[in-house]
Amino acid sequence: MGYLNNNIGYPKDILQSRAIIKRNNYALIEPNGLVKNVLPGFENCDVTILATPKLGASFVDYLLTLHENGKNTKPFGANNADSHAAPDIETFAYVIDGKVTATAGEQTFNLDAGGYVYCPPGVAMFLENANGKNSSQLFLYKRRYIPVLGYHADIVSNNVNALEAIEYEGMSNVILKDLLPKELGFDMNIHILSFKPGASHGYVETHLQEHGAYILSGQGMYNLDNDWLPVKKGDYIFMAAYALQAGYAVGNEVFSYIYSKDCHRDVEL
Ligand code: UGY
Ligand code: MN
């Protein structure tokens, strides 16, 4: 294990962190402090595990850096002891930066920044750096798929630049992109919300659905369980079920984050 930003050695300042961990409520994780995890089947990669069930999430998020010749040799999402895709785990990968060759079952996709791929359960996802000597960075997600009779999810790949920009809830300064189809076969979606400086949510949300959000650009003031926290590009936020949440964009840049949200399933008792 090492530290992701290689910020090691004698401290240059007092030891402090913006990270806040409130299990089963919310977590703010800043880049300083993130570690590199060695996982089976990931070669020439730095893998950082973000939200997990230990934090209160029903999913797992990761940051993945593929270095030169970096790739996974067993499917992302496969169980530790297996070499094949888990039959009940869905996976998603988004290219933050660089170029990646992604394989989803029999299909191959060449992904640039903003490109993404979704694999339904049982479909093997492989990722390989296609950026030569330069690294590529990805945001990954996996979760146990909840089937519903008569519906299924398919492989999806696209680039966010090709997606419709939707005015979010009647506000022209907040733009939403839905990365996956809004169909009953999908039990979750991945979205990107982008706030122009000064824009905000229309209200503080309180909902059952969980989010894992990675901030792609800009800065914001974010309300998590009524704590107002400064957040910025590179931060990761976990919002558990019912966590109060809303944000204002501050500064000069568009405040934008990619996030997961479970959907389309009734609560089982
Ligand atoms: O889709 C959502 O629930 C989204 N508006 N939540 C969020 O941005 N925290
Ligand atoms: Mn929400």
CSV table of N, CA and C in Angstrom, one decimal, residues 58-59 61 90 92 118 139 141-143 146 168-169 176-183 186-193 201 203 205-214 236-243 245 257-265:
chain,number,residue,atom,x,y,z
A,58,SER,N,-24.2,0.4,-0.7
A,58,SER,CA,-24.6,-0.9,-1.3
A,58,SER,C,-23.7,-1.2,-2.5
A,59,PHE,N,-22.8,-0.3,-2.8
A,59,PHE,CA,-22.0,-0.4,-4.0
A,59,PHE,C,-20.5,-0.2,-3.6
A,61,ASP,N,-17.1,2.0,-5.1
A,61,ASP,CA,-16.5,2.9,-6.1
A,61,ASP,C,-15.0,2.9,-6.0
A,90,GLU,N,-23.0,-6.0,-11.6
A,90,GLU,CA,-23.0,-5.0,-12.7
A,90,GLU,C,-21.8,-4.1,-12.5
A,92,PHE,N,-19.4,-0.5,-14.0
A,92,PHE,CA,-19.4,0.7,-14.8
A,92,PHE,C,-18.0,1.3,-14.8
A,118,TYR,N,-20.8,0.3,-19.6
A,118,TYR,CA,-21.6,-0.4,-18.5
A,118,TYR,C,-21.7,-1.9,-18.9
A,139,PHE,N,-13.0,6.3,-13.2
A,139,PHE,CA,-13.9,6.2,-12.0
A,139,PHE,C,-14.7,4.9,-12.3
A,141,TYR,N,-17.3,1.6,-10.7
A,141,TYR,CA,-18.5,1.3,-9.9
A,141,TYR,C,-18.8,-0.1,-10.0
A,142,LYS,N,-19.2,-0.8,-8.9
A,142,LYS,CA,-19.8,-2.1,-9.1
A,142,LYS,C,-20.9,-2.3,-8.0
A,143,ARG,N,-21.9,-3.1,-8.3
A,143,ARG,CA,-23.0,-3.3,-7.4
A,143,ARG,C,-23.7,-4.6,-7.7
A,146,ILE,N,-30.1,-6.0,-9.0
A,146,ILE,CA,-31.4,-6.5,-8.5
A,146,ILE,C,-32.3,-6.8,-9.8
A,168,TYR,N,-31.8,21.1,-15.7
A,168,TYR,CA,-32.2,20.4,-14.5
A,168,TYR,C,-33.3,21.1,-13.7
A,169,GLU,N,-34.4,20.4,-13.6
A,169,GLU,CA,-35.6,20.9,-12.8
A,169,GLU,C,-35.9,22.4,-13.1
A,176,LEU,N,-28.0,18.5,-16.5
A,176,LEU,CA,-28.0,17.1,-16.2
A,176,LEU,C,-27.7,16.2,-17.4
A,177,LYS,N,-26.9,15.2,-17.3
A,177,LYS,CA,-26.7,14.2,-18.3
A,177,LYS,C,-27.0,12.8,-17.7
A,178,ASP,N,-27.8,12.0,-18.3
A,178,ASP,CA,-28.1,10.6,-17.9
A,178,ASP,C,-27.2,9.7,-18.7
A,179,LEU,N,-26.3,9.0,-18.1
A,179,LEU,CA,-25.4,8.2,-18.9
A,179,LEU,C,-26.0,6.8,-19.3
A,180,LEU,N,-27.0,6.3,-18.6
A,180,LEU,CA,-27.6,5.0,-18.9
A,180,LEU,C,-29.0,5.2,-19.3
A,181,PRO,N,-29.6,4.2,-20.0
A,181,PRO,CA,-31.0,4.3,-20.4
A,181,PRO,C,-31.9,4.3,-19.2
A,182,LYS,N,-33.0,5.1,-19.3
A,182,LYS,CA,-34.0,5.2,-18.2
A,182,LYS,C,-35.0,4.1,-18.4
A,183,GLU,N,-34.6,2.8,-18.3
A,183,GLU,CA,-35.5,1.7,-18.6
A,183,GLU,C,-35.5,0.8,-17.3
A,186,PHE,N,-32.7,-1.5,-15.9
A,186,PHE,CA,-31.5,-0.9,-15.2
A,186,PHE,C,-32.0,-0.6,-13.8
A,187,ASP,N,-31.2,-1.0,-12.8
A,187,ASP,CA,-31.6,-0.8,-11.4
A,187,ASP,C,-30.8,0.4,-10.8
A,188,MET,N,-30.0,1.0,-11.7
A,188,MET,CA,-29.3,2.2,-11.2
A,188,MET,C,-29.0,3.1,-12.5
A,189,ASN,N,-28.5,4.3,-12.3
A,189,ASN,CA,-28.1,5.1,-13.4
A,189,ASN,C,-26.8,5.9,-12.9
A,190,ILE,N,-26.1,6.4,-13.9
A,190,ILE,CA,-25.0,7.3,-13.6
A,190,ILE,C,-25.3,8.6,-14.2
A,191,HIS,N,-25.1,9.7,-13.5
A,191,HIS,CA,-25.5,11.0,-14.0
A,191,HIS,C,-24.3,11.9,-13.9
A,192,ILE,N,-24.3,13.0,-14.7
A,192,ILE,CA,-23.4,14.1,-14.4
A,192,ILE,C,-24.2,15.4,-14.2
A,193,LEU,N,-24.0,16.1,-13.1
A,193,LEU,CA,-24.7,17.3,-12.8
A,193,LEU,C,-23.6,18.4,-12.9
A,201,HIS,N,-28.7,23.6,-6.3
A,201,HIS,CA,-29.9,22.8,-6.2
A,201,HIS,C,-31.1,23.7,-5.9
A,203,TYR,N,-33.5,22.8,-3.9
A,203,TYR,CA,-33.9,22.5,-2.5
A,203,TYR,C,-33.0,21.5,-1.9
A,205,GLU,N,-32.2,18.0,-0.9
A,205,GLU,CA,-32.8,16.7,-1.1
A,205,GLU,C,-32.7,15.8,0.1
A,206,THR,N,-33.8,15.0,0.3
A,206,THR,CA,-33.7,13.9,1.3
A,206,THR,C,-34.4,12.7,0.7
A,207,HIS,N,-33.6,11.7,0.3
A,207,HIS,CA,-34.2,10.5,-0.4
A,207,HIS,C,-33.5,9.2,0.0
A,208,LEU,N,-34.2,8.2,-0.3
A,208,LEU,CA,-33.7,6.8,0.0
A,208,LEU,C,-32.5,6.5,-0.8
A,209,GLN,N,-32.4,6.9,-2.1
A,209,GLN,CA,-31.3,6.5,-3.0
A,209,GLN,C,-30.0,7.0,-2.5
A,210,GLU,N,-29.0,6.1,-2.7
A,210,GLU,CA,-27.6,6.5,-2.3
A,210,GLU,C,-26.8,7.1,-3.5
A,211,HIS,N,-25.8,7.9,-3.2
A,211,HIS,CA,-24.9,8.4,-4.3
A,211,HIS,C,-23.4,8.2,-3.9
A,212,GLY,N,-22.6,7.9,-4.9
A,212,GLY,CA,-21.2,8.1,-4.8
A,212,GLY,C,-20.8,9.1,-5.9
A,213,ALA,N,-20.2,10.2,-5.5
A,213,ALA,CA,-20.0,11.3,-6.4
A,213,ALA,C,-18.5,11.7,-6.5
A,214,TYR,N,-18.0,11.8,-7.7
A,214,TYR,CA,-16.6,12.2,-7.9
A,214,TYR,C,-16.6,13.5,-8.6
A,236,TYR,N,-14.2,13.2,-3.3
A,236,TYR,CA,-15.2,12.2,-3.5
A,236,TYR,C,-16.2,12.3,-2.4
A,237,ILE,N,-17.5,12.2,-2.7
A,237,ILE,CA,-18.6,12.3,-1.6
A,237,ILE,C,-19.4,11.1,-1.7
A,238,PHE,N,-19.6,10.4,-0.5
A,238,PHE,CA,-20.6,9.4,-0.4
A,238,PHE,C,-21.8,9.9,0.3
A,239,MET,N,-23.0,9.7,-0.3
A,239,MET,CA,-24.2,10.1,0.4
A,239,MET,C,-25.1,8.9,0.6
A,240,ALA,N,-25.2,8.5,1.9
A,240,ALA,CA,-26.0,7.3,2.2
A,240,ALA,C,-27.5,7.6,2.0
A,241,ALA,N,-28.3,6.5,2.1
A,241,ALA,CA,-29.7,6.7,2.1
A,241,ALA,C,-30.2,7.7,3.1
A,242,TYR,N,-31.0,8.6,2.6
A,242,TYR,CA,-31.6,9.7,3.4
A,242,TYR,C,-30.7,10.8,3.8
A,243,ALA,N,-29.4,10.8,3.4
A,243,ALA,CA,-28.5,11.9,3.7
A,243,ALA,C,-29.0,13.2,3.1
A,245,GLN,N,-28.8,16.6,1.3
A,245,GLN,CA,-27.8,16.9,0.3
A,245,GLN,C,-28.2,18.0,-0.6
A,257,TYR,N,-20.0,17.1,-11.2
A,257,TYR,CA,-19.7,15.8,-10.6
A,257,TYR,C,-20.4,14.7,-11.3
A,258,ILE,N,-19.7,13.5,-11.3
A,258,ILE,CA,-20.4,12.3,-11.8
A,258,ILE,C,-20.8,11.5,-10.6
A,259,TYR,N,-22.0,10.9,-10.7
A,259,TYR,CA,-22.5,10.2,-9.5
A,259,TYR,C,-23.5,9.1,-9.9
A,260,SER,N,-23.5,8.1,-9.0
A,260,SER,CA,-24.4,6.9,-9.2
A,260,SER,C,-25.7,7.1,-8.4
A,261,LYS,N,-26.8,6.5,-8.9
A,261,LYS,CA,-28.0,6.6,-8.1
A,261,LYS,C,-28.8,5.3,-8.4
A,262,ASP,N,-29.2,4.6,-7.4
A,262,ASP,CA,-30.1,3.4,-7.6
A,262,ASP,C,-31.5,3.9,-7.9
A,263,CYS,N,-32.2,3.0,-8.7
A,263,CYS,CA,-33.5,3.5,-9.2
A,263,CYS,C,-34.3,2.2,-9.7
A,264,HIS,N,-35.6,2.5,-10.0
A,264,HIS,CA,-36.5,1.5,-10.7
A,264,HIS,C,-36.7,0.2,-9.9
A,265,ARG,N,-36.5,0.2,-8.6
A,265,ARG,CA,-36.8,-1.0,-7.8
A,265,ARG,C,-37.6,-0.7,-6.5
